[in-house]
Tab-separated table of C-alpha atoms and ligand atoms in Angstrom:
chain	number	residue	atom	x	y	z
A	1	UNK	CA	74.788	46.707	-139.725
A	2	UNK	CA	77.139	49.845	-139.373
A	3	UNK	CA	79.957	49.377	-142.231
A	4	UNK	CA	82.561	49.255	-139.263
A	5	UNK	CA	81.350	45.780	-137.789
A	6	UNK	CA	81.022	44.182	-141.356
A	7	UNK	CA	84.251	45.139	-142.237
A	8	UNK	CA	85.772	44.064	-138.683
A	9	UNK	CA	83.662	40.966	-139.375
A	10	UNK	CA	86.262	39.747	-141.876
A	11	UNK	CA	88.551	39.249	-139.319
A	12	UNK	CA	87.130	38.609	-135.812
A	13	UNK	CA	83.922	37.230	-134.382
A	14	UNK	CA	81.413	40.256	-135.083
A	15	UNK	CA	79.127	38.968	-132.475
A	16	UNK	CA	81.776	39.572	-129.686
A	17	UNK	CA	82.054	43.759	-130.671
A	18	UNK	CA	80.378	46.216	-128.078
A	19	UNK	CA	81.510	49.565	-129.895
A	20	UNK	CA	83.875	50.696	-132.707
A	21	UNK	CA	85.381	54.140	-131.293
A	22	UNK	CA	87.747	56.677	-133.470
A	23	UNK	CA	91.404	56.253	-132.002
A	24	UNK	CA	94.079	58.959	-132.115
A	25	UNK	CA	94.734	61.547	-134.390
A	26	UNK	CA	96.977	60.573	-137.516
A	27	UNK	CA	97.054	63.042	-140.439
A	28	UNK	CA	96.639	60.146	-143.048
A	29	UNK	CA	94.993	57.081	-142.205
A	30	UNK	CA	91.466	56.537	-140.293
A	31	UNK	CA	92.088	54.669	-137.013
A	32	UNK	CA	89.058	53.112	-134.451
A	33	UNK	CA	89.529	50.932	-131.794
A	34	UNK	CA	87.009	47.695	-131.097
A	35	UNK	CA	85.633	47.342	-127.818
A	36	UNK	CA	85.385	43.717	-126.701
A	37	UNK	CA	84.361	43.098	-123.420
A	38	UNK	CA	84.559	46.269	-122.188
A	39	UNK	CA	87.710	46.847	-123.006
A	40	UNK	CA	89.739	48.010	-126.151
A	41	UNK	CA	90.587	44.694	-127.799
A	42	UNK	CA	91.936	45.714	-131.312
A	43	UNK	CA	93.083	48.184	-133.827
A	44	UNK	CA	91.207	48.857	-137.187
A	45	UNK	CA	92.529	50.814	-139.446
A	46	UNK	CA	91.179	51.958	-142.934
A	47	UNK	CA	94.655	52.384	-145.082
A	48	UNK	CA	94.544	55.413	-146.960
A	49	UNK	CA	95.987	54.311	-150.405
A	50	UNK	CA	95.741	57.336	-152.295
A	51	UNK	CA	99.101	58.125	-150.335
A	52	UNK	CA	100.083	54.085	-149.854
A	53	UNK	CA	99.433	52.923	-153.267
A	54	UNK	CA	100.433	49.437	-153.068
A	55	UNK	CA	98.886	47.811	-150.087
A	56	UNK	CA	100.244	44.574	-150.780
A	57	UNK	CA	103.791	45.383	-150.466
A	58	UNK	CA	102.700	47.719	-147.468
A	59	UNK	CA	101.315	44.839	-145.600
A	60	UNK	CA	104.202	42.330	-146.719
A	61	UNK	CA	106.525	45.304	-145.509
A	62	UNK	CA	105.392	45.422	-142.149
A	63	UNK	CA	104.608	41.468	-141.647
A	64	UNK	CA	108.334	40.704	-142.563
A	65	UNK	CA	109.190	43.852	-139.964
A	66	UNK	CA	107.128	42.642	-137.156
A	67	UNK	CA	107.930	38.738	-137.741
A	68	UNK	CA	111.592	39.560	-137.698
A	69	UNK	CA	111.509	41.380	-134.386
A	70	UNK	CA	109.164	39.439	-132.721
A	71	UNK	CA	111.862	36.491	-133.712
A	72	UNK	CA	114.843	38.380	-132.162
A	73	UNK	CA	112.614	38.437	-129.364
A	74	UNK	CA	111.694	35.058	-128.769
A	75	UNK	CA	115.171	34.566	-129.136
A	76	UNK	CA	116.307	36.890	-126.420
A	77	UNK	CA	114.013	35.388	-124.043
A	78	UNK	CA	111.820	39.320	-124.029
A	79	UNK	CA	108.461	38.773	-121.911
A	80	UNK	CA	105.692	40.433	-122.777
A	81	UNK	CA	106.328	39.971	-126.544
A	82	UNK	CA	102.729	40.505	-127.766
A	83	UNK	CA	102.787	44.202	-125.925
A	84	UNK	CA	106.416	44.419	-127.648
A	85	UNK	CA	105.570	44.369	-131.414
A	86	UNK	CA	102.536	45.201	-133.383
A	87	UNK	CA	100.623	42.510	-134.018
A	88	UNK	CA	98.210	42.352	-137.596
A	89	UNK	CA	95.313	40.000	-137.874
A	90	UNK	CA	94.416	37.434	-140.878
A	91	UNK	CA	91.444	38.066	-142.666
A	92	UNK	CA	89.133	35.269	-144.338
A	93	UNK	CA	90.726	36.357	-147.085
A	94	UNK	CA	93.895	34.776	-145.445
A	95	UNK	CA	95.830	38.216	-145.841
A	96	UNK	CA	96.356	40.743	-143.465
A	97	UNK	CA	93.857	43.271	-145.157
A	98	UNK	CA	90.681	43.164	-146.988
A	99	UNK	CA	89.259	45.333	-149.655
A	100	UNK	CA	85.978	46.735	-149.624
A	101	UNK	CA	83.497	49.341	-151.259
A	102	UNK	CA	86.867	50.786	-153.068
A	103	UNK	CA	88.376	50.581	-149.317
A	104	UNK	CA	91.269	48.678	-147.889
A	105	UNK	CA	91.269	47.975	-143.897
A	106	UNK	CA	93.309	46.312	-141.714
A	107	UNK	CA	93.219	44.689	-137.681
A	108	UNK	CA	96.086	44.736	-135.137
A	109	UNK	CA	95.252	43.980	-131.560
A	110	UNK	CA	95.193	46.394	-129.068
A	111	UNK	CA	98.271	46.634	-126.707
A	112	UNK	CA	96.522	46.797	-123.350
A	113	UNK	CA	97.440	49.596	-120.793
A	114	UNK	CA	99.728	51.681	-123.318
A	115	UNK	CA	99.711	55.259	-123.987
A	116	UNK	CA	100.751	57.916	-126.449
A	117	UNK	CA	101.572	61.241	-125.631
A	118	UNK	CA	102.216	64.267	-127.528
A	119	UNK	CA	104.725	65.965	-126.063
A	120	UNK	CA	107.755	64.333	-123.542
A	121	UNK	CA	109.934	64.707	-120.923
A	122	UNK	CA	113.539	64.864	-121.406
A	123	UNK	CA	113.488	61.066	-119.667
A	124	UNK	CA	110.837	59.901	-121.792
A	125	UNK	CA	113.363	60.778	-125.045
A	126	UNK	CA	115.898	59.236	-123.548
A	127	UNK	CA	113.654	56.158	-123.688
A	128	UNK	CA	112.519	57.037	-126.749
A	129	UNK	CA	116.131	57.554	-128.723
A	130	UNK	CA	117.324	54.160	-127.550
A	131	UNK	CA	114.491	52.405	-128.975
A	132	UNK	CA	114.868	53.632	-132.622
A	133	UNK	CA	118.153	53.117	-131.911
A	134	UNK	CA	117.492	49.580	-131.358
A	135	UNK	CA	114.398	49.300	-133.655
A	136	UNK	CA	116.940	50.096	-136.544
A	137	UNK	CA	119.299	48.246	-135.062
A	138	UNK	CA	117.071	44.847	-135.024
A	139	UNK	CA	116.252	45.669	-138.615
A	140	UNK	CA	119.977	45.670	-139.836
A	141	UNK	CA	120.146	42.070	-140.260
A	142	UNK	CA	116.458	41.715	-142.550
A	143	UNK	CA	116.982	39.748	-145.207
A	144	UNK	CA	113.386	40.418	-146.709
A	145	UNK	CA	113.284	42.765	-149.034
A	146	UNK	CA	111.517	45.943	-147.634
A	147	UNK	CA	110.349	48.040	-150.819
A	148	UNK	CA	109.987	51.637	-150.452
A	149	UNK	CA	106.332	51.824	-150.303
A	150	UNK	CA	106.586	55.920	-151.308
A	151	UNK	CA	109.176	56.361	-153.335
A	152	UNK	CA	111.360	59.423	-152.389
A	153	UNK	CA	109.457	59.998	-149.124
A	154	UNK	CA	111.949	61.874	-147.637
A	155	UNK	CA	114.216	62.726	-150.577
A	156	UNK	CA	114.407	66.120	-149.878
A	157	UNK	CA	115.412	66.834	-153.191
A	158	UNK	CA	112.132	65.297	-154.571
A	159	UNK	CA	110.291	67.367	-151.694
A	160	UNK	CA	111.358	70.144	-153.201
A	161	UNK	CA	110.792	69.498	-156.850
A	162	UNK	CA	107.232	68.739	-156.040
A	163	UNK	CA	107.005	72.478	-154.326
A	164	UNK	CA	108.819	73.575	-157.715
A	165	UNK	CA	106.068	71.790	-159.463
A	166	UNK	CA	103.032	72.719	-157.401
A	167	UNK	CA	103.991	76.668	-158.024
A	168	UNK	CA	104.706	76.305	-161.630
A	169	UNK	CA	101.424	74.617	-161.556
A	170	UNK	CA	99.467	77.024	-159.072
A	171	UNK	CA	96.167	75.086	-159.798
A	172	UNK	CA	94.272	77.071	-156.664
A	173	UNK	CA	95.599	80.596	-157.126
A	174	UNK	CA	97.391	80.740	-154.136
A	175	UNK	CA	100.725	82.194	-155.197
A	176	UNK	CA	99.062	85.287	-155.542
A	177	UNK	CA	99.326	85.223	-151.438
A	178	UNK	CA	102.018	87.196	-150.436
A	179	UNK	CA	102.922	85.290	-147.597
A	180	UNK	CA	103.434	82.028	-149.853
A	181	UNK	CA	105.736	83.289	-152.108
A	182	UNK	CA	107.773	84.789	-149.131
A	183	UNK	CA	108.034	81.152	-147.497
A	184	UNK	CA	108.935	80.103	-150.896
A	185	UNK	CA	111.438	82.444	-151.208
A	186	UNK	CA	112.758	81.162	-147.946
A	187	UNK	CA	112.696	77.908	-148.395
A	188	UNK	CA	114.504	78.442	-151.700
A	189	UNK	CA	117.220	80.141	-150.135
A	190	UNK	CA	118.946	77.179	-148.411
A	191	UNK	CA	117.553	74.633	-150.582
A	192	UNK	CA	120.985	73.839	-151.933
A	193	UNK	CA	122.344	73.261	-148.543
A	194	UNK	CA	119.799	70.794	-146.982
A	195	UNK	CA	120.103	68.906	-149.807
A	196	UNK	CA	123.430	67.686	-148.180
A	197	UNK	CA	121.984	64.115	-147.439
A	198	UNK	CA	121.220	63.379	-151.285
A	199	UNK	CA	124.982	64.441	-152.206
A	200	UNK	CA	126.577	62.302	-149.401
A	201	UNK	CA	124.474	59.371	-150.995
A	202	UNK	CA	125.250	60.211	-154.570
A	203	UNK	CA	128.624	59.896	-153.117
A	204	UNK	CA	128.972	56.905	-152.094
A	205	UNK	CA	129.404	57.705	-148.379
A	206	UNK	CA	126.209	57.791	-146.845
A	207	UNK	CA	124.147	54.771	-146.666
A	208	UNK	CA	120.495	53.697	-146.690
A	209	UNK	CA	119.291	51.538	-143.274
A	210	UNK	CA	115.821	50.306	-143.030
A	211	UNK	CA	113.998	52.845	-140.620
A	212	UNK	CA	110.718	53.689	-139.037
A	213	UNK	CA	110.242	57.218	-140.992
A	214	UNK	CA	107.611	58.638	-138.837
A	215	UNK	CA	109.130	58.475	-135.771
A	216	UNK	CA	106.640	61.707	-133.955
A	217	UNK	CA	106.189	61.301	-130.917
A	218	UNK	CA	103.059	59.770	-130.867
A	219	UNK	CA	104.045	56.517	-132.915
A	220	UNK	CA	105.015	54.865	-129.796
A	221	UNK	CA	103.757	53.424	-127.230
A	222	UNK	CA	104.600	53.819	-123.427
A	223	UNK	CA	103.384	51.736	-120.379
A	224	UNK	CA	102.020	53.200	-116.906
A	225	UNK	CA	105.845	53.699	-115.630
A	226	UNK	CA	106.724	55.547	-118.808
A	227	UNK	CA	108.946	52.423	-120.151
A	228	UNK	CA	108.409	52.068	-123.902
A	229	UNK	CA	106.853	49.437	-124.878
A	230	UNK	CA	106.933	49.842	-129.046
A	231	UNK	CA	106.931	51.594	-132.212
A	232	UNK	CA	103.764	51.909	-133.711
A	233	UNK	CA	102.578	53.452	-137.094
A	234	UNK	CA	104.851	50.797	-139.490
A	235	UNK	CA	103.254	51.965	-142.782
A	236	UNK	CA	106.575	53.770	-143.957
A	237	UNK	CA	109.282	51.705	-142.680
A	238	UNK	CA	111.272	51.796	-145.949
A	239	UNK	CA	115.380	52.187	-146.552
A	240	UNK	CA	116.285	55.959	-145.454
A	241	UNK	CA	118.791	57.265	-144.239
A	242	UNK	CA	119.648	57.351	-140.192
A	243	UNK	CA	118.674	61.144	-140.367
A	244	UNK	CA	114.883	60.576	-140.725
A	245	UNK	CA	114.195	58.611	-137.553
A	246	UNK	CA	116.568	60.987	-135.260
A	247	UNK	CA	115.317	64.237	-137.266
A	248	UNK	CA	111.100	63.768	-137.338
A	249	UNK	CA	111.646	62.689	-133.396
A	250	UNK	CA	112.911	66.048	-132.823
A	251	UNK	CA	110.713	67.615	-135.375
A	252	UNK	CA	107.897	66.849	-132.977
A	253	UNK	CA	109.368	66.239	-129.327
A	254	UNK	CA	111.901	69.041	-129.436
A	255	UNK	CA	109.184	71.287	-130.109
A	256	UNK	CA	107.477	73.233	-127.545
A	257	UNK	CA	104.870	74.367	-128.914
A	258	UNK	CA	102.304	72.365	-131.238
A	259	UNK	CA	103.006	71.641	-134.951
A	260	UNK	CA	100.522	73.143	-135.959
A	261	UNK	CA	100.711	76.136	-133.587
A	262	UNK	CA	99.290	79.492	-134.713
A	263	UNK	CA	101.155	81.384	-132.102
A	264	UNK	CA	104.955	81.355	-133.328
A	265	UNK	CA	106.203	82.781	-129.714
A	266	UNK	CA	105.251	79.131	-128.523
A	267	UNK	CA	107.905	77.467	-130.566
A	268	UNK	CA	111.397	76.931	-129.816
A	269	UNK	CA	113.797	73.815	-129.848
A	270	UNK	CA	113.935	72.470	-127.051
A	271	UNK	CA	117.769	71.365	-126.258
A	272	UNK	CA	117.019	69.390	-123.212
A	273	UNK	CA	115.273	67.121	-125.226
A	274	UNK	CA	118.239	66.406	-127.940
A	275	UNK	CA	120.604	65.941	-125.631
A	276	UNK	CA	118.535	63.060	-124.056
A	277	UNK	CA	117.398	61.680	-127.134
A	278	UNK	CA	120.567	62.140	-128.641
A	279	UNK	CA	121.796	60.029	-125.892
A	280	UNK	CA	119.516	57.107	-126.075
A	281	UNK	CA	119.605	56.956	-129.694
A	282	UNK	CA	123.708	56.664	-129.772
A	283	UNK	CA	123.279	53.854	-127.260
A	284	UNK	CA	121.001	52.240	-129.231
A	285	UNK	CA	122.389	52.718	-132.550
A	286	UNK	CA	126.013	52.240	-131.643
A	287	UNK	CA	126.870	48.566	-132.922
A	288	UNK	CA	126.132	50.282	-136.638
A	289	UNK	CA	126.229	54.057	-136.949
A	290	UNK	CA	128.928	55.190	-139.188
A	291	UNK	CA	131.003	58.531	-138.094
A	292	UNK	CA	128.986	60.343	-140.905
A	293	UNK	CA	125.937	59.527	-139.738
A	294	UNK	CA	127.004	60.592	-136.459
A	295	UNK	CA	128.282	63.933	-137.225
A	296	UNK	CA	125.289	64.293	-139.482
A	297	UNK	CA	123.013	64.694	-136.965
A	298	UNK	CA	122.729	68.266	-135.798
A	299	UNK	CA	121.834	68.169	-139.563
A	300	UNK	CA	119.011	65.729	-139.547
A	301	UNK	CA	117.462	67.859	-136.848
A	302	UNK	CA	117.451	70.802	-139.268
A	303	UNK	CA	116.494	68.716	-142.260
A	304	UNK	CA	113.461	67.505	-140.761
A	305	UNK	CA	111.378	70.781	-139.926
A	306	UNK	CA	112.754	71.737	-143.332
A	307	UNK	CA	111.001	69.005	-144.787
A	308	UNK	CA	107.669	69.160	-143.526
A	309	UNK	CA	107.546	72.880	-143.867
A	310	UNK	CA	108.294	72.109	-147.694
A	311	UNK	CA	105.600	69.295	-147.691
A	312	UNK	CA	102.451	71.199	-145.866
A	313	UNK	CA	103.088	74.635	-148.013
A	314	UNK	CA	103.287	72.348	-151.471
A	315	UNK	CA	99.966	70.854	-149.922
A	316	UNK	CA	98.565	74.301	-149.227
A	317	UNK	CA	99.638	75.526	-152.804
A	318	UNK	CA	97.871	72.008	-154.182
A	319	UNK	CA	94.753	72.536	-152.652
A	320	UNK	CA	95.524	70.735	-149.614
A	321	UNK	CA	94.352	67.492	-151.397
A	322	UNK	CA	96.945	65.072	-149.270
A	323	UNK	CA	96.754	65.808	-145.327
A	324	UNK	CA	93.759	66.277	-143.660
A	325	UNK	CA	92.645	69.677	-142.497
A	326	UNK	CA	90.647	71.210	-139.873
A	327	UNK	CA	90.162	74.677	-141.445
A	328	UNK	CA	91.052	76.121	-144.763
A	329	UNK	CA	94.571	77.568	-144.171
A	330	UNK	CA	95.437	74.770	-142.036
A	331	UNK	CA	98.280	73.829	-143.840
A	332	UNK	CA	99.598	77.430	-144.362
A	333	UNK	CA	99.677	77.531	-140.229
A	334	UNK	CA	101.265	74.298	-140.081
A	335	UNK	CA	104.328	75.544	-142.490
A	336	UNK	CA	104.639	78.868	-140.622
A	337	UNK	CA	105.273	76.326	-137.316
A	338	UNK	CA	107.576	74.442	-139.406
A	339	UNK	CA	109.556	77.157	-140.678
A	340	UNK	CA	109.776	78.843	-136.979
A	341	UNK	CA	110.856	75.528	-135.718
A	342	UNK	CA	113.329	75.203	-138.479
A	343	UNK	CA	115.320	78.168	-137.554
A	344	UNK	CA	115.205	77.352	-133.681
A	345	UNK	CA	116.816	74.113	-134.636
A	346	UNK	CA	119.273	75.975	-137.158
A	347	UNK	CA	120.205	78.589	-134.203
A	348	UNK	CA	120.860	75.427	-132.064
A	349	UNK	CA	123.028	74.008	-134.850
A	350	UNK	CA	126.395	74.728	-132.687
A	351	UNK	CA	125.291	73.234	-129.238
A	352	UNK	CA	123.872	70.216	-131.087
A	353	UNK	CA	127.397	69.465	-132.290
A	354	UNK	CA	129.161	70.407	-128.853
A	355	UNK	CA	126.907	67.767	-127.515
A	356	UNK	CA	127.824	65.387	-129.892
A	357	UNK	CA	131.440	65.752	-129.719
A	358	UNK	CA	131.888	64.934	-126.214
B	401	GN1	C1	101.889	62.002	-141.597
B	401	GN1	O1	100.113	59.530	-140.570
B	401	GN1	P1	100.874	60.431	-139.686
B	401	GN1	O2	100.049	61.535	-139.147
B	401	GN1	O3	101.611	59.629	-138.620
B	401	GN1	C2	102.941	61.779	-142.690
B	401	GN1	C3	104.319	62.055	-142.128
B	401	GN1	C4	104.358	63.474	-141.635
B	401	GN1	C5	103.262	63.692	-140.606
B	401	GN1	C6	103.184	65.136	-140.186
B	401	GN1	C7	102.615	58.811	-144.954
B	401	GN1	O4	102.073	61.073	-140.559
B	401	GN1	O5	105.308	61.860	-143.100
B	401	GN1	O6	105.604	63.747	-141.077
B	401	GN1	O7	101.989	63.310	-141.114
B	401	GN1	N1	102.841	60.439	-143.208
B	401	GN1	C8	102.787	60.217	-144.544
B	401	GN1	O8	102.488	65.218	-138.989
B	401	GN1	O9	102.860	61.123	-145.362
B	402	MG	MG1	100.849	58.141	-136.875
């Protein structure tokens, strides 16, 4: 029997499985969908844990996430709860993974008659602000403790000491590209200044939250009428600061062109989409944000392009040993898109915060 259906085995009839099917396109972990019926039925998911190490606390993570919404939501009398939080399966091994042949893998069930799209309208962000808004906002309360299952993940001051490292290091030769010490040079440059973030912290005036941390567009879910129906892709929800959820949102929906677009005219930041998202997520966030978080903002949109761009050129100095890649300088494109769409948000930077002050 195909590795797929013994694995799936562990946690659902195998008998009942018509067809295990790749699903989506995530840069980290391998995702299939079960067909049961003739129908998607559920989610499995090999974790990749070279990047989450400690599956254990991963999978406690999200189970103490998803129980403690799906609580709030029995309590607030929400229909439709199972198509309203992600829902992970028990294995015979009576956890919520199972390890085999070196591999861990997981099962969620399938929210029926949901869709993910790349891109969105300026509506859809609206939609999309107020429920990280409110995802963060249901999470403020969470008594369980939520360990940050990769430490420094978006510690931009770590992001950068690993691209520090990886050039010192230059175990593939590529510094001796032109172009790569010219984006380092860049990215160098105003190094001091995106680490704002870090200092506010340091300070004492900028607090952690427990957040999503991979909020692209295509870690939720939407329903026929465009409503949303969840948050998907829980694997990093860790304590971060407000800026990563509002700042890899835009990173992805405010962009019109592709992130990994080889054709830099494509990409600009698309102000439409802030201003809804910027919307939604205010309403959503508004019985917690803090003032600095709030005028922080503009920033976070900045930060977040910044960061990526930092994290795909460290992987394309490495090797490109952590995301996967569909042709060799894969990850050189992707940080030329990220730099382009850095500076669009940068020359934004002023109409952000006009929005935002009224
Ligand atoms: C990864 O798994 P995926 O594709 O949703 C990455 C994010 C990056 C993103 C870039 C654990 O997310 O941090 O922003 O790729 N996740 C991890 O597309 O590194
Ligand atoms: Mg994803």
């Amino acid at each position: 029997m195909n590795e797929l259906f013994v694995i799936a085995g562990h946690f659902i009839d195998p008998k009942t499985i018509e067809n295990i099917a790749p699903l989506g396109n995530g840069l980290i972990n391998d995702t299939y969908k079960i067909m049961v019926g003739g129908e998607p039925k559920y989610v499995l998911q090999r974790i990749n844990n070279a990047v989450f190490t400690d599956v254990d606390m991963l999978q406690n993570n999200i189970e103490a996430v998803t129980n403690h919404i799906r609580q709030k939501y029995e309590n607030q009398g929400v229909r439709d709860i199972n198509r309203r939080v992600l829902h992970f399966l028990k294995a015979d091994t009576g956890k919520t993974y199972v390890f085999e042949n070196e591999k861990y893998w997981r099962v969620m069930d399938f929210i029926a008659d949901s869709y993910t799209y790349e891109a969105v309208t300026p509506e859809y962000a609206y939609y999309a602000g107020r429920s990280f808004g409110d995802f963060e906002s249901l999470l403020t309360d969470l008594n369980a403790t939520i360990g940050e299952i990769i430490p420094d993940f978006h510690n931009i001051e770590f992001r950068l000491k690993q691209m520090e490292d990886a050039v010192a290091e230059d175990r593939v030769g590529q510094m001796r590209e032109v172009e790569v010490q010219k984006l380092v040079d860049k990215i160098r440059a105003v190094a001091d200044e995106m680490c704002l973030g870090e200092r506010l912290h340091r300070e004492g005036k900028l607090p952690k939250r427990i957040c999503h941390c991979d909020t692209k567009v295509n870690n939720m879910l939407f329903d026929k009428d465009g409503n949303v129906l969840c948050v998907i892709d829980l694997d990093t929800v860790m304590p971060s600061f407000v800026f990563s959820d509002f700042g890899d949102f835009l990173r992805s929906a405010a962009n019109t062109g592709a992130e990994d677009d080889p054709d830099l005219d494509n990409i600009h930041f698309n102000m439409e989409i802030f201003k809804t998202f910027a919307k939604g997520y205010l309403e959503g966030s508004q019985s917690f944000l803090l003032p600095i978080e709030k005028e922080n903002l503009p920033y976070a949109a900045t930060l977040f392009p910044y960061m990526q761009a930092v994290r795909f050129l460290t992987d394309y100095i490495n090797g490109s040993i952590y995301y996967k890649i569909k042709y060799a300088t894969h990850n050189l494109v992707r940080t030329r898109a990220q730099w382009k769409l850095y500076e669009e948000a940068v020359a934004c930077l002023p109409e952000m915060k006009r929005l935002l002050d009224h």
